[in-house]
């Protein structure tokens, strides 16, 4: 704790007092975010006065949460041993639970929460995520993503709640409240509304592409979730990779400084996205109003030197630097970091506990959207002879999407999770058969539950028709084969679709008796089985309009653009239930 700061001062007074003692290098250090395993040596934390560390998948800080905490304690001591002893933030992409830690509770991705449309549930999920993030040593979470996707080709559709501004705004408020606590509560961690602004509405759904919208459209359609996040007290906002009408968002001063910090009165930290300094024009990024830069993967020296020279040459004003540092210190004081710089060992026992998994399971149940149910196929009878078909039905990695343990997610099971097959077996009174790839060819079953979907992806890797071009708007041939094979037998069929976005499944909907959109449910696969068996009803409503054909995607925005002329197959808000009939 810095001895110069009297404890009875207000946060603003403490900020000013500290700021007045800082050298330029100490200020630039506060504005720097690095990974602890590249670019810098551990010693740099001290000599360069590093202000925050981001942990991303890569070398893990340890084998268990105690080791993770210990690693961050070790790094924090280095920060505390600097002249002014300013503690560091530790940030993480905990976007559906503390998903970088195998063993944490993993919630459905935001698209599923958008289908559940239950603010209280979103708040609880966020509170649990924050707690498990703190238990693994973090005090800054880069979530929620408050994008409003207009095109299902975008590889990040699932990180966002909905194509609807209203739903997104309501759930954003709940998420920020859950992460940080109510405005009247002691905040222990800050959340991040991201990515400011236009990330989900780029032309053709390209990650980091250009968004072509009028200023009025941006204000009316995309800004409301940010306003809600700020009103709820969000600690940070992340700038976006995309450009807006040709201007890179990271260098868009009118939007970051005039709109976000000016009109919206945001007092928190504007953090850059990955390597923004080299990608978006160096000092322009700082001058636009970005306060903390992710100076990673080779950017660190260039960034620190660039900002220092920028100030010395008059390209960056001293006021701009002071504004950035004020915002950073304000949030550090706000979460009590100067008094409590270390993670709490007692929280470790809370990671992945049953009470947390119960909330995640509720979220899974409520996120499921029933698109078709004919011939009394659902609910499944507990004594029916069931075959579970498809690998996605027995693999917790595949059911969870990207940002699960690894950046791109996993294709194998991970610690603590349950699969759909495990759930069916738990609740059925019969032996549930399993046909992973269609080769078992079971004939004498009452019903086949066929689980198909999208292999996990994250960011640009998941764009359809993008640089990787690995994904498609409809089922893969292998998954289509599973549907064809079992429908041809004349037995009843239920399809459960695991996907990060609506896919074009018009033909498959005709082929099968029942169809469930399950999004990326996360660690609690059992929640799906409970609803299929009718122990709970379907509650989910589509958070996106559902496209009917691949041709619908010819336009710039895709079928879900709000000003659409194309009729969807199912409208936003559609969803059947047992109660209300088929
Ligand atoms: C993503 C952000 C994320 C950051 C840090 C970027 O590539 O766009 O959403 O927070 O990486 O991992």
Short mmCIF file of N, CA and C in Angstrom, two decimals, residues 417-555:
data_model
loop_
_atom_site.label_atom_id
_atom_site.label_comp_id
_atom_site.label_asym_id
_atom_site.label_seq_id
_atom_site.Cartn_x
_atom_site.Cartn_y
_atom_site.Cartn_z
N UNK A 417 -17.73 -31.73 -16.62
CA UNK A 417 -18.92 -31.52 -17.45
C UNK A 417 -19.71 -32.83 -17.63
N UNK A 418 -20.98 -32.70 -17.98
CA UNK A 418 -21.78 -33.88 -18.34
C UNK A 418 -22.29 -33.72 -19.77
N UNK A 419 -22.45 -34.85 -20.47
CA UNK A 419 -22.89 -34.81 -21.86
C UNK A 419 -24.40 -35.10 -21.94
N UNK A 420 -24.95 -34.94 -23.12
CA UNK A 420 -26.38 -35.22 -23.33
C UNK A 420 -26.63 -36.71 -23.11
N UNK A 421 -25.74 -37.55 -23.62
CA UNK A 421 -25.91 -39.00 -23.44
C UNK A 421 -25.91 -39.36 -21.95
N UNK A 422 -24.99 -38.78 -21.21
CA UNK A 422 -24.96 -39.06 -19.76
C UNK A 422 -26.28 -38.66 -19.12
N UNK A 423 -26.83 -37.54 -19.56
CA UNK A 423 -28.11 -37.09 -19.03
C UNK A 423 -29.23 -38.06 -19.38
N UNK A 424 -29.27 -38.49 -20.63
CA UNK A 424 -30.33 -39.43 -21.04
C UNK A 424 -30.22 -40.71 -20.24
N UNK A 425 -28.99 -41.18 -20.07
CA UNK A 425 -28.79 -42.44 -19.32
C UNK A 425 -29.18 -42.26 -17.86
N UNK A 426 -28.97 -41.09 -17.33
CA UNK A 426 -29.29 -40.86 -15.92
C UNK A 426 -30.80 -40.91 -15.69
N UNK A 427 -31.56 -40.35 -16.61
CA UNK A 427 -33.00 -40.24 -16.38
C UNK A 427 -33.83 -41.35 -17.01
N UNK A 428 -33.26 -42.15 -17.91
CA UNK A 428 -34.02 -43.19 -18.59
C UNK A 428 -34.06 -44.45 -17.73
N UNK A 429 -35.16 -45.22 -17.83
CA UNK A 429 -35.21 -46.49 -17.11
C UNK A 429 -34.67 -47.63 -18.00
N UNK A 430 -34.33 -47.31 -19.22
CA UNK A 430 -33.80 -48.32 -20.17
C UNK A 430 -32.31 -48.08 -20.45
N UNK A 431 -31.71 -49.02 -21.16
CA UNK A 431 -30.34 -48.77 -21.63
C UNK A 431 -30.42 -47.84 -22.84
N UNK A 432 -29.76 -46.72 -22.78
CA UNK A 432 -29.76 -45.83 -23.94
C UNK A 432 -28.58 -46.24 -24.83
N UNK A 433 -28.90 -46.56 -26.09
CA UNK A 433 -27.85 -46.98 -27.01
C UNK A 433 -27.11 -45.77 -27.57
N UNK A 434 -25.90 -46.00 -28.01
CA UNK A 434 -25.11 -44.88 -28.52
C UNK A 434 -24.48 -45.25 -29.86
N UNK A 435 -24.78 -44.45 -30.87
CA UNK A 435 -24.21 -44.65 -32.20
C UNK A 435 -23.46 -43.37 -32.57
N UNK A 436 -22.14 -43.41 -32.39
CA UNK A 436 -21.35 -42.19 -32.53
C UNK A 436 -21.34 -41.64 -33.96
N UNK A 437 -21.26 -42.53 -34.95
CA UNK A 437 -21.06 -42.03 -36.31
C UNK A 437 -22.02 -42.62 -37.34
N UNK A 438 -23.07 -43.26 -36.86
CA UNK A 438 -24.06 -43.80 -37.82
C UNK A 438 -23.76 -45.23 -38.21
N UNK A 439 -22.64 -45.77 -37.77
CA UNK A 439 -22.27 -47.12 -38.22
C UNK A 439 -23.01 -48.21 -37.43
N UNK A 440 -23.54 -47.88 -36.25
CA UNK A 440 -24.21 -48.92 -35.46
C UNK A 440 -25.56 -49.29 -36.07
N UNK A 441 -26.19 -48.33 -36.69
CA UNK A 441 -27.39 -48.66 -37.46
C UNK A 441 -28.47 -49.36 -36.64
N UNK A 442 -28.82 -48.81 -35.51
CA UNK A 442 -29.85 -49.44 -34.67
C UNK A 442 -31.22 -49.33 -35.35
N UNK A 443 -31.94 -50.47 -35.39
CA UNK A 443 -33.24 -50.48 -36.06
C UNK A 443 -34.41 -50.56 -35.10
N UNK A 444 -34.19 -51.31 -33.99
CA UNK A 444 -35.34 -51.63 -33.16
C UNK A 444 -35.47 -50.70 -31.96
N UNK A 445 -35.24 -49.41 -32.20
CA UNK A 445 -35.45 -48.45 -31.11
C UNK A 445 -36.75 -47.69 -31.37
N UNK A 446 -37.29 -47.07 -30.31
CA UNK A 446 -38.52 -46.28 -30.48
C UNK A 446 -38.22 -44.91 -31.07
N UNK A 447 -37.07 -44.39 -30.67
CA UNK A 447 -36.75 -43.03 -31.11
C UNK A 447 -35.23 -42.84 -31.18
N UNK A 448 -34.81 -42.08 -32.19
CA UNK A 448 -33.40 -41.71 -32.30
C UNK A 448 -33.26 -40.23 -32.00
N UNK A 449 -32.39 -39.93 -31.03
CA UNK A 449 -32.07 -38.52 -30.75
C UNK A 449 -30.75 -38.24 -31.46
N UNK A 450 -30.82 -37.45 -32.51
CA UNK A 450 -29.64 -37.23 -33.35
C UNK A 450 -29.06 -35.85 -33.01
N UNK A 451 -27.81 -35.87 -32.55
CA UNK A 451 -27.20 -34.61 -32.13
C UNK A 451 -26.17 -34.19 -33.18
N UNK A 452 -26.41 -33.05 -33.80
CA UNK A 452 -25.52 -32.57 -34.86
C UNK A 452 -25.13 -31.13 -34.54
N UNK A 453 -24.13 -30.62 -35.25
CA UNK A 453 -23.80 -29.22 -34.95
C UNK A 453 -22.51 -28.73 -35.53
N UNK A 454 -22.06 -27.63 -34.95
CA UNK A 454 -20.85 -26.97 -35.42
C UNK A 454 -19.68 -27.27 -34.48
N UNK A 455 -18.58 -27.72 -35.06
CA UNK A 455 -17.35 -27.94 -34.28
C UNK A 455 -16.92 -26.58 -33.71
N UNK A 456 -16.45 -26.56 -32.44
CA UNK A 456 -16.14 -25.27 -31.82
C UNK A 456 -15.20 -24.37 -32.65
N UNK A 457 -15.45 -23.09 -32.53
CA UNK A 457 -14.63 -22.08 -33.20
C UNK A 457 -14.70 -20.80 -32.40
N UNK A 458 -13.75 -19.91 -32.66
CA UNK A 458 -13.80 -18.59 -32.02
C UNK A 458 -13.29 -17.54 -33.00
N UNK A 459 -13.87 -16.37 -32.88
CA UNK A 459 -13.47 -15.19 -33.66
C UNK A 459 -13.47 -15.47 -35.17
N UNK A 460 -12.47 -14.90 -35.89
CA UNK A 460 -12.48 -15.00 -37.36
C UNK A 460 -12.45 -16.44 -37.85
N UNK A 461 -11.94 -17.34 -37.01
CA UNK A 461 -11.85 -18.75 -37.41
C UNK A 461 -13.24 -19.33 -37.69
N UNK A 462 -14.26 -18.71 -37.12
CA UNK A 462 -15.61 -19.24 -37.30
C UNK A 462 -16.43 -18.50 -38.35
N UNK A 463 -15.83 -17.51 -39.00
CA UNK A 463 -16.58 -16.80 -40.06
C UNK A 463 -16.92 -17.79 -41.18
N UNK A 464 -18.11 -17.70 -41.68
CA UNK A 464 -18.48 -18.54 -42.83
C UNK A 464 -18.06 -17.80 -44.09
N UNK A 465 -17.25 -18.50 -44.92
CA UNK A 465 -16.75 -17.87 -46.13
C UNK A 465 -15.60 -16.92 -45.84
N UNK A 466 -15.06 -16.95 -44.63
CA UNK A 466 -13.96 -16.05 -44.26
C UNK A 466 -12.61 -16.66 -44.62
N UNK A 467 -11.56 -16.15 -43.96
CA UNK A 467 -10.21 -16.60 -44.30
C UNK A 467 -10.03 -18.10 -44.11
N UNK A 468 -10.64 -18.66 -43.07
CA UNK A 468 -10.46 -20.08 -42.81
C UNK A 468 -11.40 -20.92 -43.69
N UNK A 469 -12.61 -20.41 -43.87
CA UNK A 469 -13.63 -21.07 -44.68
C UNK A 469 -13.85 -22.53 -44.30
N UNK A 470 -13.96 -22.79 -43.01
CA UNK A 470 -14.13 -24.16 -42.53
C UNK A 470 -15.59 -24.48 -42.24
N UNK A 471 -16.41 -23.44 -42.15
CA UNK A 471 -17.79 -23.66 -41.68
C UNK A 471 -18.79 -23.36 -42.78
N UNK A 472 -20.00 -23.87 -42.59
CA UNK A 472 -21.02 -23.69 -43.62
C UNK A 472 -22.35 -23.33 -42.98
N UNK A 473 -23.26 -22.83 -43.80
CA UNK A 473 -24.54 -22.36 -43.27
C UNK A 473 -25.52 -23.49 -43.00
N UNK A 474 -25.17 -24.70 -43.38
CA UNK A 474 -26.07 -25.82 -43.12
C UNK A 474 -25.29 -26.98 -42.49
N UNK A 475 -25.92 -28.15 -42.36
CA UNK A 475 -25.23 -29.28 -41.72
C UNK A 475 -24.09 -29.78 -42.60
N UNK A 476 -23.11 -30.37 -41.97
CA UNK A 476 -22.02 -30.99 -42.74
C UNK A 476 -22.57 -32.27 -43.40
N UNK A 477 -21.93 -32.76 -44.45
CA UNK A 477 -22.39 -34.01 -45.09
C UNK A 477 -22.44 -35.17 -44.09
N UNK A 478 -21.48 -35.22 -43.17
CA UNK A 478 -21.47 -36.32 -42.19
C UNK A 478 -22.70 -36.26 -41.30
N UNK A 479 -23.07 -35.07 -40.89
CA UNK A 479 -24.24 -34.94 -40.03
C UNK A 479 -25.53 -35.14 -40.82
N UNK A 480 -25.54 -34.70 -42.06
CA UNK A 480 -26.72 -34.93 -42.90
C UNK A 480 -26.93 -36.44 -43.07
N UNK A 481 -25.83 -37.16 -43.19
CA UNK A 481 -25.92 -38.61 -43.35
C UNK A 481 -26.62 -39.24 -42.13
N UNK A 482 -26.30 -38.76 -40.94
CA UNK A 482 -26.93 -39.31 -39.73
C UNK A 482 -28.45 -39.08 -39.78
N UNK A 483 -28.84 -37.91 -40.19
CA UNK A 483 -30.27 -37.59 -40.27
C UNK A 483 -30.93 -38.46 -41.33
N UNK A 484 -30.30 -38.55 -42.49
CA UNK A 484 -30.88 -39.34 -43.59
C UNK A 484 -31.02 -40.80 -43.18
N UNK A 485 -30.00 -41.32 -42.56
CA UNK A 485 -29.97 -42.73 -42.22
C UNK A 485 -31.10 -43.10 -41.25
N UNK A 486 -31.26 -42.31 -40.21
CA UNK A 486 -32.26 -42.66 -39.19
C UNK A 486 -33.67 -42.29 -39.63
N UNK A 487 -33.84 -41.25 -40.42
CA UNK A 487 -35.21 -40.95 -40.88
C UNK A 487 -35.66 -42.01 -41.88
N UNK A 488 -34.72 -42.59 -42.62
CA UNK A 488 -35.07 -43.60 -43.63
C UNK A 488 -35.59 -44.89 -42.98
N UNK A 489 -35.29 -45.09 -41.72
CA UNK A 489 -35.70 -46.33 -41.04
C UNK A 489 -37.17 -46.31 -40.65
N UNK A 490 -37.79 -45.13 -40.69
CA UNK A 490 -39.19 -45.06 -40.28
C UNK A 490 -39.38 -45.00 -38.78
N UNK A 491 -38.29 -44.85 -38.01
CA UNK A 491 -38.46 -44.65 -36.56
C UNK A 491 -38.54 -43.15 -36.28
N UNK A 492 -39.03 -42.83 -35.10
CA UNK A 492 -39.18 -41.40 -34.78
C UNK A 492 -37.80 -40.76 -34.57
N UNK A 493 -37.71 -39.52 -34.96
CA UNK A 493 -36.40 -38.84 -34.84
C UNK A 493 -36.54 -37.45 -34.23
N UNK A 494 -35.58 -37.16 -33.37
CA UNK A 494 -35.47 -35.83 -32.76
C UNK A 494 -34.08 -35.31 -33.11
N UNK A 495 -33.98 -34.12 -33.64
CA UNK A 495 -32.66 -33.53 -33.86
C UNK A 495 -32.40 -32.48 -32.80
N UNK A 496 -31.23 -32.58 -32.19
CA UNK A 496 -30.76 -31.51 -31.29
C UNK A 496 -29.59 -30.85 -32.01
N UNK A 497 -29.74 -29.56 -32.28
CA UNK A 497 -28.70 -28.83 -33.01
C UNK A 497 -27.84 -28.04 -32.02
N UNK A 498 -26.54 -28.37 -32.03
CA UNK A 498 -25.57 -27.64 -31.20
C UNK A 498 -24.88 -26.64 -32.12
N UNK A 499 -25.18 -25.37 -31.97
CA UNK A 499 -24.58 -24.42 -32.91
C UNK A 499 -24.49 -23.03 -32.31
N UNK A 500 -23.61 -22.25 -32.89
CA UNK A 500 -23.39 -20.89 -32.41
C UNK A 500 -24.27 -19.88 -33.09
N UNK A 501 -25.12 -20.36 -33.99
CA UNK A 501 -25.98 -19.47 -34.77
C UNK A 501 -27.06 -20.31 -35.40
N UNK A 502 -28.13 -19.67 -35.88
CA UNK A 502 -29.12 -20.44 -36.62
C UNK A 502 -28.46 -20.95 -37.91
N UNK A 503 -28.67 -22.21 -38.27
CA UNK A 503 -28.16 -22.72 -39.55
C UNK A 503 -29.36 -22.91 -40.47
N UNK A 504 -29.08 -23.06 -41.74
CA UNK A 504 -30.17 -23.29 -42.68
C UNK A 504 -30.52 -24.78 -42.62
N UNK A 505 -31.67 -25.09 -42.03
CA UNK A 505 -32.08 -26.49 -41.82
C UNK A 505 -33.53 -26.71 -42.28
N UNK A 506 -33.95 -25.96 -43.27
CA UNK A 506 -35.34 -26.04 -43.75
C UNK A 506 -35.68 -27.48 -44.16
N UNK A 507 -34.79 -28.10 -44.89
CA UNK A 507 -35.03 -29.47 -45.36
C UNK A 507 -35.04 -30.45 -44.19
N UNK A 508 -34.11 -30.32 -43.26
CA UNK A 508 -34.00 -31.24 -42.13
C UNK A 508 -35.23 -31.14 -41.23
N UNK A 509 -35.77 -29.93 -41.12
CA UNK A 509 -36.99 -29.76 -40.31
C UNK A 509 -38.14 -30.57 -40.90
N UNK A 510 -38.16 -30.70 -42.20
CA UNK A 510 -39.21 -31.52 -42.83
C UNK A 510 -38.94 -33.01 -42.61
N UNK A 511 -37.69 -33.37 -42.57
CA UNK A 511 -37.33 -34.80 -42.45
C UNK A 511 -37.69 -35.40 -41.09
N UNK A 512 -37.55 -34.61 -40.04
CA UNK A 512 -37.60 -35.20 -38.69
C UNK A 512 -38.89 -34.85 -37.96
N UNK A 513 -39.16 -35.55 -36.84
CA UNK A 513 -40.39 -35.31 -36.09
C UNK A 513 -40.26 -34.12 -35.14
N UNK A 514 -39.09 -33.99 -34.54
CA UNK A 514 -38.90 -32.88 -33.61
C UNK A 514 -37.52 -32.26 -33.81
N UNK A 515 -37.42 -30.96 -33.50
CA UNK A 515 -36.16 -30.25 -33.72
C UNK A 515 -35.93 -29.24 -32.60
N UNK A 516 -34.76 -29.33 -31.99
CA UNK A 516 -34.44 -28.46 -30.85
C UNK A 516 -33.17 -27.68 -31.15
N UNK A 517 -33.22 -26.37 -31.02
CA UNK A 517 -32.00 -25.55 -31.11
C UNK A 517 -31.42 -25.43 -29.71
N UNK A 518 -30.21 -25.96 -29.52
CA UNK A 518 -29.62 -26.01 -28.16
C UNK A 518 -28.44 -25.06 -28.01
N UNK A 519 -28.04 -24.35 -29.09
CA UNK A 519 -26.92 -23.40 -29.05
C UNK A 519 -25.68 -24.12 -28.54
N UNK A 520 -24.84 -23.43 -27.75
CA UNK A 520 -23.67 -24.08 -27.14
C UNK A 520 -23.92 -24.14 -25.65
N UNK A 521 -24.45 -25.25 -25.13
CA UNK A 521 -24.93 -25.27 -23.75
C UNK A 521 -23.86 -25.20 -22.66
N UNK A 522 -22.61 -25.64 -22.95
CA UNK A 522 -21.60 -25.59 -21.88
C UNK A 522 -21.53 -26.89 -21.10
N UNK A 523 -21.13 -26.77 -19.85
CA UNK A 523 -20.75 -27.99 -19.10
C UNK A 523 -21.92 -28.86 -18.65
N UNK A 524 -23.14 -28.33 -18.63
CA UNK A 524 -24.24 -29.10 -18.02
C UNK A 524 -25.16 -29.73 -19.07
N UNK A 525 -24.63 -30.73 -19.76
CA UNK A 525 -25.39 -31.40 -20.82
C UNK A 525 -26.65 -32.08 -20.30
N UNK A 526 -26.66 -32.44 -19.04
CA UNK A 526 -27.83 -33.10 -18.46
C UNK A 526 -29.10 -32.26 -18.58
N UNK A 527 -28.92 -30.94 -18.58
CA UNK A 527 -30.07 -30.03 -18.67
C UNK A 527 -30.89 -30.30 -19.93
N UNK A 528 -30.24 -30.73 -20.99
CA UNK A 528 -30.97 -31.01 -22.24
C UNK A 528 -31.83 -32.25 -22.05
N UNK A 529 -31.26 -33.27 -21.42
CA UNK A 529 -32.01 -34.52 -21.19
C UNK A 529 -33.26 -34.27 -20.35
N UNK A 530 -33.15 -33.43 -19.35
CA UNK A 530 -34.30 -33.16 -18.47
C UNK A 530 -35.48 -32.58 -19.24
N UNK A 531 -35.17 -31.74 -20.22
CA UNK A 531 -36.26 -31.12 -20.99
C UNK A 531 -36.79 -32.11 -22.03
N UNK A 532 -35.89 -32.89 -22.64
CA UNK A 532 -36.36 -33.88 -23.63
C UNK A 532 -37.31 -34.88 -22.97
N UNK A 533 -37.04 -35.23 -21.71
CA UNK A 533 -37.91 -36.16 -21.00
C UNK A 533 -39.17 -35.50 -20.43
N UNK A 534 -39.26 -34.21 -20.54
CA UNK A 534 -40.47 -33.52 -20.08
C UNK A 534 -40.50 -33.21 -18.59
N UNK A 535 -39.38 -33.38 -17.89
CA UNK A 535 -39.35 -32.99 -16.47
C UNK A 535 -39.46 -31.46 -16.36
N UNK A 536 -39.06 -30.79 -17.40
CA UNK A 536 -39.21 -29.33 -17.50
C UNK A 536 -39.74 -29.03 -18.89
N UNK A 537 -40.44 -27.91 -19.01
CA UNK A 537 -40.96 -27.52 -20.32
C UNK A 537 -39.91 -26.70 -21.08
N UNK A 538 -40.13 -26.56 -22.37
CA UNK A 538 -39.30 -25.66 -23.18
C UNK A 538 -39.70 -24.22 -22.86
N UNK A 539 -38.71 -23.38 -22.64
CA UNK A 539 -38.97 -21.97 -22.35
C UNK A 539 -38.30 -21.03 -23.36
N UNK A 540 -37.31 -21.54 -24.07
CA UNK A 540 -36.50 -20.67 -24.93
C UNK A 540 -37.28 -20.11 -26.11
N UNK A 541 -36.94 -18.88 -26.46
CA UNK A 541 -37.53 -18.20 -27.62
C UNK A 541 -36.36 -17.72 -28.49
N UNK A 542 -36.54 -17.82 -29.80
CA UNK A 542 -35.42 -17.48 -30.69
C UNK A 542 -34.87 -16.07 -30.44
N UNK A 543 -33.55 -15.97 -30.19
CA UNK A 543 -32.93 -14.65 -30.03
C UNK A 543 -32.54 -14.03 -31.38
N UNK A 544 -32.73 -14.83 -32.43
CA UNK A 544 -32.46 -14.37 -33.81
C UNK A 544 -33.59 -14.83 -34.70
N UNK A 545 -33.86 -14.11 -35.76
CA UNK A 545 -34.74 -14.65 -36.80
C UNK A 545 -34.00 -15.83 -37.42
N UNK A 546 -34.76 -16.81 -37.85
CA UNK A 546 -34.10 -18.03 -38.36
C UNK A 546 -34.18 -18.05 -39.88
N UNK A 547 -33.03 -18.09 -40.56
CA UNK A 547 -33.03 -18.01 -42.02
C UNK A 547 -33.59 -19.27 -42.69
N UNK A 548 -34.15 -19.09 -43.87
CA UNK A 548 -34.72 -20.26 -44.54
C UNK A 548 -33.84 -20.83 -45.65
N UNK A 549 -32.97 -20.01 -46.24
CA UNK A 549 -32.16 -20.55 -47.34
C UNK A 549 -30.81 -19.86 -47.39
N UNK A 550 -29.88 -20.54 -48.02
CA UNK A 550 -28.53 -19.96 -48.14
C UNK A 550 -28.55 -18.74 -49.05
N UNK A 551 -29.50 -18.69 -49.95
CA UNK A 551 -29.61 -17.54 -50.87
C UNK A 551 -29.90 -16.25 -50.09
N UNK A 552 -30.53 -16.41 -48.93
CA UNK A 552 -30.85 -15.22 -48.14
C UNK A 552 -29.61 -14.44 -47.74
N UNK A 553 -28.46 -15.06 -47.85
CA UNK A 553 -27.22 -14.41 -47.39
C UNK A 553 -26.50 -13.62 -48.46
N UNK A 554 -27.12 -13.46 -49.62
CA UNK A 554 -26.42 -12.75 -50.70
C UNK A 554 -26.15 -11.30 -50.33
N UNK A 555 -27.02 -10.70 -49.57
CA UNK A 555 -26.90 -9.26 -49.26
C UNK A 555 -25.77 -8.94 -48.31
#
